[in-house]
mmCIF file of C-alpha atoms in Angstrom:
data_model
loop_
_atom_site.group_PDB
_atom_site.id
_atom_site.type_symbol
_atom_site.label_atom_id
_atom_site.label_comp_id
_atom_site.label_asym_id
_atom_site.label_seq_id
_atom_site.Cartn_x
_atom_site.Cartn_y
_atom_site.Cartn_z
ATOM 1 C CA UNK A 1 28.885 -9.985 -36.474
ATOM 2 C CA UNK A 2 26.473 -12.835 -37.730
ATOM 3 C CA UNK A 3 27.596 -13.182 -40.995
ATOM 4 C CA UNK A 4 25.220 -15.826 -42.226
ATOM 5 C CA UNK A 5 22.177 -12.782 -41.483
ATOM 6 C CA UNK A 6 23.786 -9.913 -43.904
ATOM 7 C CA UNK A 7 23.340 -9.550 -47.219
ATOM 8 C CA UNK A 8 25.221 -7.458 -49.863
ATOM 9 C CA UNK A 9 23.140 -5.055 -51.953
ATOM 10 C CA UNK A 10 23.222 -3.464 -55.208
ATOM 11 C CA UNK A 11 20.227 -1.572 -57.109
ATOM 12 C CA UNK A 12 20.658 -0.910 -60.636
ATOM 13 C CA UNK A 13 19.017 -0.734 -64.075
ATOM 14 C CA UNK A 14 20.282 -1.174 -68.108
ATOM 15 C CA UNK A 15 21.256 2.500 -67.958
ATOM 16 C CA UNK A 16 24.031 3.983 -69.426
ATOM 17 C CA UNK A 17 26.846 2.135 -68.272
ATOM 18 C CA UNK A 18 25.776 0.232 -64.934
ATOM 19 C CA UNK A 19 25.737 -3.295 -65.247
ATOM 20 C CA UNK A 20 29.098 -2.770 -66.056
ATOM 21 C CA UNK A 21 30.251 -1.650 -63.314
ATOM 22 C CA UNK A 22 28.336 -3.560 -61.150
ATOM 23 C CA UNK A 23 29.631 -6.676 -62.859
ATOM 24 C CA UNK A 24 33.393 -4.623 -61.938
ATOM 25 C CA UNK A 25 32.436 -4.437 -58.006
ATOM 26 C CA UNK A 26 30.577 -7.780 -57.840
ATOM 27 C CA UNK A 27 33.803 -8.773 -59.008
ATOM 28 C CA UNK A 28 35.892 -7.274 -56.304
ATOM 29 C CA UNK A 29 33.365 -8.253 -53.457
ATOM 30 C CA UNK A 30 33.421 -11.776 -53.776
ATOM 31 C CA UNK A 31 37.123 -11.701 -52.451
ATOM 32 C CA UNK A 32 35.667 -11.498 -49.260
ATOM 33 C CA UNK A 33 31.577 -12.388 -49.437
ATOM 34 C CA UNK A 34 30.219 -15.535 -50.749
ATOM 35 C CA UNK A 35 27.741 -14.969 -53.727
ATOM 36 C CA UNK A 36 24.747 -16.235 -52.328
ATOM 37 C CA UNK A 37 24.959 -13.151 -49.750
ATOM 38 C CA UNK A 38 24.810 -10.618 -52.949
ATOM 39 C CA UNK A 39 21.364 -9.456 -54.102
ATOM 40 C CA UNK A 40 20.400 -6.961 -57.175
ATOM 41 C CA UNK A 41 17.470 -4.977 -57.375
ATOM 42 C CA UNK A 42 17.384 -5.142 -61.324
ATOM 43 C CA UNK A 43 14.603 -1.875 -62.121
ATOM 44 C CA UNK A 44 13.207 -0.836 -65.383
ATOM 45 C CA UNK A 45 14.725 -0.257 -68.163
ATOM 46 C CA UNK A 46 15.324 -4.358 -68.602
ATOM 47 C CA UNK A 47 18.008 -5.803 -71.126
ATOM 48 C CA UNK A 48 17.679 -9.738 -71.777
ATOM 49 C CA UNK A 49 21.841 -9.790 -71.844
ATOM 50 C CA UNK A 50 22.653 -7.649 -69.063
ATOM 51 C CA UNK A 51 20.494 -10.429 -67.245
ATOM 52 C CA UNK A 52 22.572 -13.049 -67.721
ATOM 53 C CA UNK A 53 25.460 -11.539 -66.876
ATOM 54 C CA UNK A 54 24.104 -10.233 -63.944
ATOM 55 C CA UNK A 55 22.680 -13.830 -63.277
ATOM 56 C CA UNK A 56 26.228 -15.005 -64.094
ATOM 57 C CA UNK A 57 27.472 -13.320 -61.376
ATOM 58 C CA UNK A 58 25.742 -16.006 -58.687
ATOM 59 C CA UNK A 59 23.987 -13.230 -56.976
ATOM 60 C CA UNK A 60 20.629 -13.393 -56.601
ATOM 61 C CA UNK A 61 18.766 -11.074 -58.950
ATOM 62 C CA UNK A 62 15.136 -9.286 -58.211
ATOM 63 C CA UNK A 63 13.348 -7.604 -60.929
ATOM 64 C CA UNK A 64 11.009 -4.450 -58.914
ATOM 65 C CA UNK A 65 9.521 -1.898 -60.792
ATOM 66 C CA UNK A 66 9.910 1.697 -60.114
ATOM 67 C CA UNK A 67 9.118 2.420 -56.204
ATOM 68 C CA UNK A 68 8.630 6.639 -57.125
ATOM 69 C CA UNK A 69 7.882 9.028 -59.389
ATOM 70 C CA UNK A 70 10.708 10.209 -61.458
ATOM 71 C CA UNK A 71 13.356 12.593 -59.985
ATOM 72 C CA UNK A 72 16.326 14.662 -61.179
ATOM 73 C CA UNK A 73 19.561 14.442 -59.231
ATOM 74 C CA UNK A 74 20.854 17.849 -61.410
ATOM 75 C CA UNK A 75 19.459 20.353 -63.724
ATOM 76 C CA UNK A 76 21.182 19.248 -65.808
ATOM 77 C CA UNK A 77 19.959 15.593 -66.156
ATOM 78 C CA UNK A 78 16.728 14.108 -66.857
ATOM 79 C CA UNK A 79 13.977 13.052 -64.754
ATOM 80 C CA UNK A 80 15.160 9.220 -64.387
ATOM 81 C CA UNK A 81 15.781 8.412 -60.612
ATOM 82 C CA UNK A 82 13.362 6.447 -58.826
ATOM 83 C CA UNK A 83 14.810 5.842 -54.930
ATOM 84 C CA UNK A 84 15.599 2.454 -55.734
ATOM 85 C CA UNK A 85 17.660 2.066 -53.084
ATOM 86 C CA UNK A 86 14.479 1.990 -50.673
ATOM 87 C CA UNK A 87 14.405 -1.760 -51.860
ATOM 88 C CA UNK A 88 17.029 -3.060 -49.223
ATOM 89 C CA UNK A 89 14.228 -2.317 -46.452
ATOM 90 C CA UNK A 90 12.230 -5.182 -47.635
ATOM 91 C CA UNK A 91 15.140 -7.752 -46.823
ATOM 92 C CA UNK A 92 14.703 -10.347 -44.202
ATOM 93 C CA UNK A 93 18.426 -10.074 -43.252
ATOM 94 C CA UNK A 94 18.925 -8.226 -39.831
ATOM 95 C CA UNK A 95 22.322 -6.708 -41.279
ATOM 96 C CA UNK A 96 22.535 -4.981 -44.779
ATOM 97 C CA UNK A 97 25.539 -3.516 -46.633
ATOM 98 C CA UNK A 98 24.158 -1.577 -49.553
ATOM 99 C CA UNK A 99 27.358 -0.494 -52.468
ATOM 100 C CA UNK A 100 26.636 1.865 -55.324
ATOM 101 C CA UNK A 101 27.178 -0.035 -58.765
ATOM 102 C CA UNK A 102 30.236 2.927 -59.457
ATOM 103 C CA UNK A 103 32.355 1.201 -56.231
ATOM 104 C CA UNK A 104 35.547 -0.828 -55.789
ATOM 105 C CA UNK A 105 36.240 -3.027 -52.666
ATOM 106 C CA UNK A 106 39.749 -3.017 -51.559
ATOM 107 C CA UNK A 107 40.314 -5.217 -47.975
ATOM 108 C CA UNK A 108 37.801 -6.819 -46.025
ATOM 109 C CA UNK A 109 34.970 -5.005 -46.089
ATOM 110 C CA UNK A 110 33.895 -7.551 -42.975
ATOM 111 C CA UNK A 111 36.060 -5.087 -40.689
ATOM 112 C CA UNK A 112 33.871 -2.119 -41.485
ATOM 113 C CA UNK A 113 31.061 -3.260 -39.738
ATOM 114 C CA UNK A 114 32.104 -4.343 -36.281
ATOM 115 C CA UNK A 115 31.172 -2.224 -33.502
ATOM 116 C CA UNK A 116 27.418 -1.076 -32.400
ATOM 117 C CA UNK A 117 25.685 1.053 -34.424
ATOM 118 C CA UNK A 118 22.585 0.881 -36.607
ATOM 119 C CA UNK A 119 23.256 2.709 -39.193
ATOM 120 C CA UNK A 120 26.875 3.582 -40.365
ATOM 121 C CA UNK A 121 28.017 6.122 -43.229
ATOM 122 C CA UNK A 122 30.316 8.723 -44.924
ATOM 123 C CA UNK A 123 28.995 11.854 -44.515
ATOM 124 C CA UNK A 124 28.352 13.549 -47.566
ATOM 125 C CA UNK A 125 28.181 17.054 -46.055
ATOM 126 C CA UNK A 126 28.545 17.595 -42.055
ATOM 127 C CA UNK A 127 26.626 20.919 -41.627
ATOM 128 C CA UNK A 128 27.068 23.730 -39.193
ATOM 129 C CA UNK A 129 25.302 24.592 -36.435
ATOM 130 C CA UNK A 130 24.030 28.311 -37.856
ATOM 131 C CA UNK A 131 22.580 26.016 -40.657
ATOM 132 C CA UNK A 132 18.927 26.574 -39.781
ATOM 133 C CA UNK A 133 17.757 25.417 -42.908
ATOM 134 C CA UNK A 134 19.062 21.966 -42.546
ATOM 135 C CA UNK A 135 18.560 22.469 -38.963
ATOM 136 C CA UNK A 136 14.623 23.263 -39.714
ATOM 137 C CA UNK A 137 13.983 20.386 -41.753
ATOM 138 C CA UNK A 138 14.265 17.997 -38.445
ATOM 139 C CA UNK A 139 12.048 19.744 -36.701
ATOM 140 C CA UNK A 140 9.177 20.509 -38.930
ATOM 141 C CA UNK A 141 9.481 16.531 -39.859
ATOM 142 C CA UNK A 142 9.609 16.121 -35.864
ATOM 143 C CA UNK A 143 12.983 14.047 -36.238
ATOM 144 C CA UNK A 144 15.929 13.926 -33.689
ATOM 145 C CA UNK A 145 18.398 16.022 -35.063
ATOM 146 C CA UNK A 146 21.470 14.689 -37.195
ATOM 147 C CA UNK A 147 24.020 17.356 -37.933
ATOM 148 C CA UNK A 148 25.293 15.451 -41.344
ATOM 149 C CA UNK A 149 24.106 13.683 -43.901
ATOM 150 C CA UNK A 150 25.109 10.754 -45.254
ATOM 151 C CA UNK A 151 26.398 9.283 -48.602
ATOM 152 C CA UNK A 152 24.212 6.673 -49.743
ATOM 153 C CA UNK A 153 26.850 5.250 -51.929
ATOM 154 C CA UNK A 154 28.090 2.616 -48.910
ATOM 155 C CA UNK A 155 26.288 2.355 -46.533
ATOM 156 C CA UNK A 156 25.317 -0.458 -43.545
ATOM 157 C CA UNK A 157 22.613 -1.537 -41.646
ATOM 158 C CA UNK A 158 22.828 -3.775 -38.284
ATOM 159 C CA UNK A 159 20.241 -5.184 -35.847
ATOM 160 C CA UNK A 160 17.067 -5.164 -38.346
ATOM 161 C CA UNK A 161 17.113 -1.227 -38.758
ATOM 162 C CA UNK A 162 16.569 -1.144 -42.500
ATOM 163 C CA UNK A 163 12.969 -2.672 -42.132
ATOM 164 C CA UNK A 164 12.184 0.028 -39.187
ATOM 165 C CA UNK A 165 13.209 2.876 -41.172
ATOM 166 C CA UNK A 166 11.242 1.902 -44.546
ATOM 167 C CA UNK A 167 8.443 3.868 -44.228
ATOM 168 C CA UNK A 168 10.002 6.912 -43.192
ATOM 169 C CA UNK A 169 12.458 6.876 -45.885
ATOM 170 C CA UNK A 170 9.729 6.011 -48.582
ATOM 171 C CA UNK A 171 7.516 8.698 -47.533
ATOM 172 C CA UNK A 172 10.475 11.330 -47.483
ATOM 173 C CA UNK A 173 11.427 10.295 -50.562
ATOM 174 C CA UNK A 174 8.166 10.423 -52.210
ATOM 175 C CA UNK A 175 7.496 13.952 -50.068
ATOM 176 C CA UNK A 176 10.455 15.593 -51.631
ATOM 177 C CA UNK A 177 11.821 17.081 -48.058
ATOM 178 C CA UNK A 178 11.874 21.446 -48.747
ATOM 179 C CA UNK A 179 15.620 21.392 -48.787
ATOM 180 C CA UNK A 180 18.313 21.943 -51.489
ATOM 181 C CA UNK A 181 22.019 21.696 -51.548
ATOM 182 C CA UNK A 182 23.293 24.064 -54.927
ATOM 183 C CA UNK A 183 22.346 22.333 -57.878
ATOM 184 C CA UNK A 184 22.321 18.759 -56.926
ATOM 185 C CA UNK A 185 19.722 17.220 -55.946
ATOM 186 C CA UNK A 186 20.646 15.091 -52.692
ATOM 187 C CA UNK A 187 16.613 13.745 -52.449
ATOM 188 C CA UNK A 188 17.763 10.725 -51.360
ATOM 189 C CA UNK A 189 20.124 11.503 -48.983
ATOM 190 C CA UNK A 190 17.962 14.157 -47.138
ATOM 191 C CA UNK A 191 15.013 11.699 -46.926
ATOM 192 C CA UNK A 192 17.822 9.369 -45.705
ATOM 193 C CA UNK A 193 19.291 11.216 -42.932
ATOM 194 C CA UNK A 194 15.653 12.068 -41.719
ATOM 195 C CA UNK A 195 14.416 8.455 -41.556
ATOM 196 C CA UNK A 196 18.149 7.055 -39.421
ATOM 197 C CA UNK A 197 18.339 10.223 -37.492
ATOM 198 C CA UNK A 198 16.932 8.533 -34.385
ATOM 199 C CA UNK A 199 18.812 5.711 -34.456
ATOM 200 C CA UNK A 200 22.295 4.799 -33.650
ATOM 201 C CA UNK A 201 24.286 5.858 -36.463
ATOM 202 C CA UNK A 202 28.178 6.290 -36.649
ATOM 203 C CA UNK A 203 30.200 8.090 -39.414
ATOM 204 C CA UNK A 204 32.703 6.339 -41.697
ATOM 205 C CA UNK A 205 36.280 7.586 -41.598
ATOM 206 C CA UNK A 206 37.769 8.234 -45.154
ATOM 207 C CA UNK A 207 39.745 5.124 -45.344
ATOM 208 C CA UNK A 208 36.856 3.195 -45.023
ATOM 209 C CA UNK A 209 34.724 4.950 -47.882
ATOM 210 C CA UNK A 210 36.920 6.372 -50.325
ATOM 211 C CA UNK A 211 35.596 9.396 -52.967
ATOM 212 C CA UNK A 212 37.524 9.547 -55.350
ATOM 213 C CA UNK A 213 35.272 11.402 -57.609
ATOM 214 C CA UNK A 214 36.618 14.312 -55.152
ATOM 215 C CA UNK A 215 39.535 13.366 -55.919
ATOM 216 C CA UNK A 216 40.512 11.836 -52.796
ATOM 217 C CA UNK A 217 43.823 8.951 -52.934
ATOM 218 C CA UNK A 218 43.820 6.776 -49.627
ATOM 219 C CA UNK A 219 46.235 3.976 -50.200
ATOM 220 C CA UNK A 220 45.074 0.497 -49.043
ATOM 221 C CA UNK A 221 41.141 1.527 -48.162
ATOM 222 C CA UNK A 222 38.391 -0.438 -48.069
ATOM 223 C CA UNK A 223 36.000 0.844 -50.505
ATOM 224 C CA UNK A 224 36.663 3.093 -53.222
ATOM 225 C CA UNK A 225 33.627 5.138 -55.060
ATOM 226 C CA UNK A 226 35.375 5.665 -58.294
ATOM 227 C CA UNK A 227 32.527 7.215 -60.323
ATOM 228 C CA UNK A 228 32.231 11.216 -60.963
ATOM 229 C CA UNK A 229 29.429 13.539 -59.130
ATOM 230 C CA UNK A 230 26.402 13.848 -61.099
ATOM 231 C CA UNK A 231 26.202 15.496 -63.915
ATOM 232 C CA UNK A 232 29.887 15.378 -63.895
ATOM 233 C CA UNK A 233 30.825 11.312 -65.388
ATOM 234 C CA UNK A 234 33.454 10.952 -67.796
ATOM 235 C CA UNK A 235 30.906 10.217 -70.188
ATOM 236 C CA UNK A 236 29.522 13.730 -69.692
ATOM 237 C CA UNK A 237 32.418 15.419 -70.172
ATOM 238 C CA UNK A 238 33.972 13.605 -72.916
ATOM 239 C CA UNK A 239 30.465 14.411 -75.244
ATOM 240 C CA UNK A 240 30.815 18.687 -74.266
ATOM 241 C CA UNK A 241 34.875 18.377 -75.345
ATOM 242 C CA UNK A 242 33.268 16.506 -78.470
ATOM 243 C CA UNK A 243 30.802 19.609 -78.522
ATOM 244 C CA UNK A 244 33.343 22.370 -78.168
ATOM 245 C CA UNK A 245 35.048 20.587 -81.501
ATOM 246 C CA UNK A 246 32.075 20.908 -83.600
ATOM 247 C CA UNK A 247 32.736 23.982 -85.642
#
C-alpha cells in the first residue's frame, strides 16, 4: 500500500450536528493518518465558525456546492441530501478511504486496506438470489451483477477506481435507480453498488466496520459507525418523547 497516494475523506455540511462529529472522528483518525492526507468536502449550508474548526483540524477543506437535486433518505425527513459523497471521484489520489462524519476509528485503519481489491465495503444488505427486483435492476442498467450492496458509511478505493466509476455513480444518482428498500431511501447506495459492480470489490467483515446503530458490540474493531439509522438519531427520538409529554 502506497501510503503517500491515499487520501482520507469526509463530506459534510453545517447541519444539525455534523461538524461535530466530524471534528470527534478527525480526532480519532489522526492516531494513525497524518493530516495533510484528510480532505472535507464542506457543502452548503456554510457556517463561518464551523470553518475554522474544521480548518483547525489541519485537513484540507473544499467548499463544492450541491452536486444533485435534493433527495429524501426517509419519509419521514426532508428533501436535504445531495450525493455528496460523489466528490471523492474527483481526487487525484489512486487510493481513497471515504468515513461518514457519525464514525469512530479504533486500530489502524492502515490494516483494512491491504490485499487486492478495488473497491472494499460492509454490506448493507446481501440479497437473495429469488430477489428479482434487485436482481433486475443490473440488468436493465446492463451492469455485472453484485448480489449486495454496500454501506457507504466506510468505504475504500484502490488502484484509481474512484475516478473510473464517477460517471456511473453520478448518473445513477441523479437517475434515481427504480428500486426501494421499505422506507429508507438507500439512493446512494443502489447507484453505488451499480457503478463498482464490475470491478473488484471485496466485503468488509464486521470487525472491520462496526454498526452500532444496529446495535452491534465488537470489542477492539477498527471502525465504529456510532450514529442511529435515519430517521432514527437520538436527536429524533429525544424531540417525539418531548412530544408524547406535551399534554
Amino acid at each position: 500500500m502506497n501510503q503517500k497516494e491515499t487520501a482520507f475523506v469526509y463530506t459534510l455540511s453545517s447541519r444539525d450536528n455534523m461538524v461535530q462529529q466530524c471534528l470527534r472522528s478527525i480526532a480519532t483518525l489522526k492516531h494513525y493518518v497524518n493530516e495533510e492526507q484528510i480532505k472535507i468536502f464542506y457543502t452548503p449550508p456554510y457556517n463561518e465558525q464551523d470553518e475554522k474548526a474544521l480548518k483547525d483540524t489541519g485537513a484540507k477543506l473544499l467548499k463544492k456546492e450541491n452536486q444533485t437535486e435534493a433527495f429524501n433518505v426517509s419519509r419521514s425527513l426532508p428533501e436535504r441530501h445531495y450525493g455528496e459523497k460523489v466528490n471523492l471521484c474527483a481526487l487525484e489520489e489512486e487510493n481513497i478511504v471515504f468515513l461518514d462524519c457519525d464514525t469512530v476509528v479504533g486500530k489502524d485503519i492502515w490494516d483494512v486496506m491491504e490485499g487486492d481489491f478495488d473497491f472494499k465495503a460492509r454490506p448493507s444488505k446481501i440479497f437473495a438470489q429469488e430477489n428479482k427486483e434487485w436482481e433486475n435492476l443490473f440488468k436493465e442498467n446492463d451492469e455485472a451483477y453484485m448480489d449486495w450492496m454496500p454501506n457507504a458509511g466506510f468505504m475504500i478505493f484502490k488502484n484509481g477506481f474512484h475516478r473510473e466509476i464517477e460517471g456511473k455513480w453520478r448518473r445513477y444518482i441523479t437517475n434515481d435507480p427504480d428500486f426501494s428498500l421499505g422506507k429508507v431511501n438507500h439512493n446512494e447506495q443502489y447507484a453505488l453498488a451499480l457503478a463498482v459492480s464490475g470491478g473488484d470489490v471485496k466485503m468488509m467483515e464486521e470487525k472491520e466496520h462496526v454498526f452500532e446503530w444496529k446495535g452491534e458490540k465488537v470489542a477492539d474493531a477498527y471502525v465504529y459507525h456510532v450514529q442511529q439509522a435515519a430517521g432514527s438519531s437520538a436527536v429524533n427520538l429525544m424531540k417525539n418523547y418531548l412530544k408524547k409529554l406535551k399534554p
